[in-house]
């Protein structure tokens, strides 16, 4: 049987400090796998430059000349982590029998890829990399992430806890994945929807090798809101419930007020008025905000804009070259 072509997709945004180490470590893994006859010798590490402002793309081009297993893509601007990943997976699809996605910063143990491949050969289509411990993350990041997983599962979204975007997909899983055309791809929520035989591989998460996190608090919160509103209409339903309760309370208060008026025990009701105005105003504003979030999604979706644009593709060139070389032999 022919050995599978593996593509490792690595999104990179301003990662000039970590790139050389990522290249070294990932190349070693690829070489090991090639030696074990686990993957084809044409397998590639594809660095996706997500519109970096530093020398990331120059470095990627240099490495792809000096290293046979390294190649890359350049996106026309910054599309964000999920956009870069999507671009990489799309570009890898045609040539690859399986793909692994991993961050450039080496926080995820690259050795797990060897286990991913073992699972692939056992017949799994989806292999999730799951962090064993999160003790290198800050207290805040760890707990906010845990709360997020809890909220998501309460809302009925099936996610693998402590799994980020480190995973293997077989070709057919990737084919199905690429049929999801939503504008706002919350990738780790979509993968469990694909079905197929899946398994988990546990690894330890390290500190970032160099540089700083490209996910500040603001991006993290946006990511969480995106995840929730892409997958669940529960917030809209919750709104209906809160609205109904408020309405009922209003009816009871109204009856009470009329009764008091008839009995004649009314004190000018400034307090109750002002309280209800603020309360109702608040509920209405929350409601409009939640609706707006969904309408915004619809607005973006109907425009069907491209989700990424590739400016330069060294990966494709390399795959073609390898193919031609093979046919010469
Ligand atoms: N990244 C990207 N585009 C962005 C932000 C981040 O491609 O706009 C990449 C980044 O280079 C890294 C991965 O996404 O390879 C994860 O980012 P980071 O390590 O900064 O996030 P954290 O691990 O802190 O959550
Ligand atoms: Mg990181």
Coordinates of C-alpha atoms and ligand atoms in Angstrom, one line a residue, residues 11-13 15 50 78 80-81 84 103-105 107 141 205 208 212-215 219, ligand 1:
X11 CA -0.8 29.0 11.1
X12 CA 1.8 31.8 11.8
X13 CA 1.2 35.4 12.8
X15 CA 6.2 34.3 14.6
X50 CA -1.5 35.0 8.2
X78 CA -4.5 38.9 8.5
X80 CA -7.1 35.4 12.2
X81 CA -6.1 32.0 13.5
X84 CA -5.4 30.8 8.5
X103 CA 0.3 26.1 16.4
X104 CA 3.6 27.6 15.5
X105 CA 4.6 28.4 19.1
X107 CA 3.1 24.8 23.1
X141 CA -6.7 31.4 31.1
X205 CA 1.2 21.6 27.0
X208 CA 5.3 29.3 24.4
X212 CA 4.0 36.4 23.2
X213 CA 0.4 35.2 22.9
X214 CA -1.4 36.5 19.9
X215 CA -4.7 35.9 21.8
X219 CA -9.7 38.2 21.1
Ligands
LIG1 N1 -2.3 33.1 14.8 C1 -2.7 33.4 13.5 N2 -3.4 34.5 13.2 C2 -3.7 35.4 14.2 C3 -3.4 35.1 15.6 C4 -2.7 33.9 15.8 O1 -2.4 32.6 12.6 O2 -4.4 36.4 13.9 C5 -1.5 31.8 15.1 C6 -0.3 32.0 15.9 O3 0.8 32.4 15.1 C7 -0.1 30.7 16.6 C8 -1.6 30.2 16.7 O4 -2.4 31.0 15.9 O5 0.5 29.7 15.7 C9 -2.1 30.3 18.2 O6 -1.8 31.6 18.7 P1 -1.2 31.9 20.1 O7 -0.2 30.9 20.4 O8 -0.8 33.3 20.1 O9 -2.5 31.7 21.0 P2 -2.5 31.1 22.5 O10 -1.7 29.8 22.5 O11 -1.9 32.1 23.4 O12 -4.0 30.9 22.8

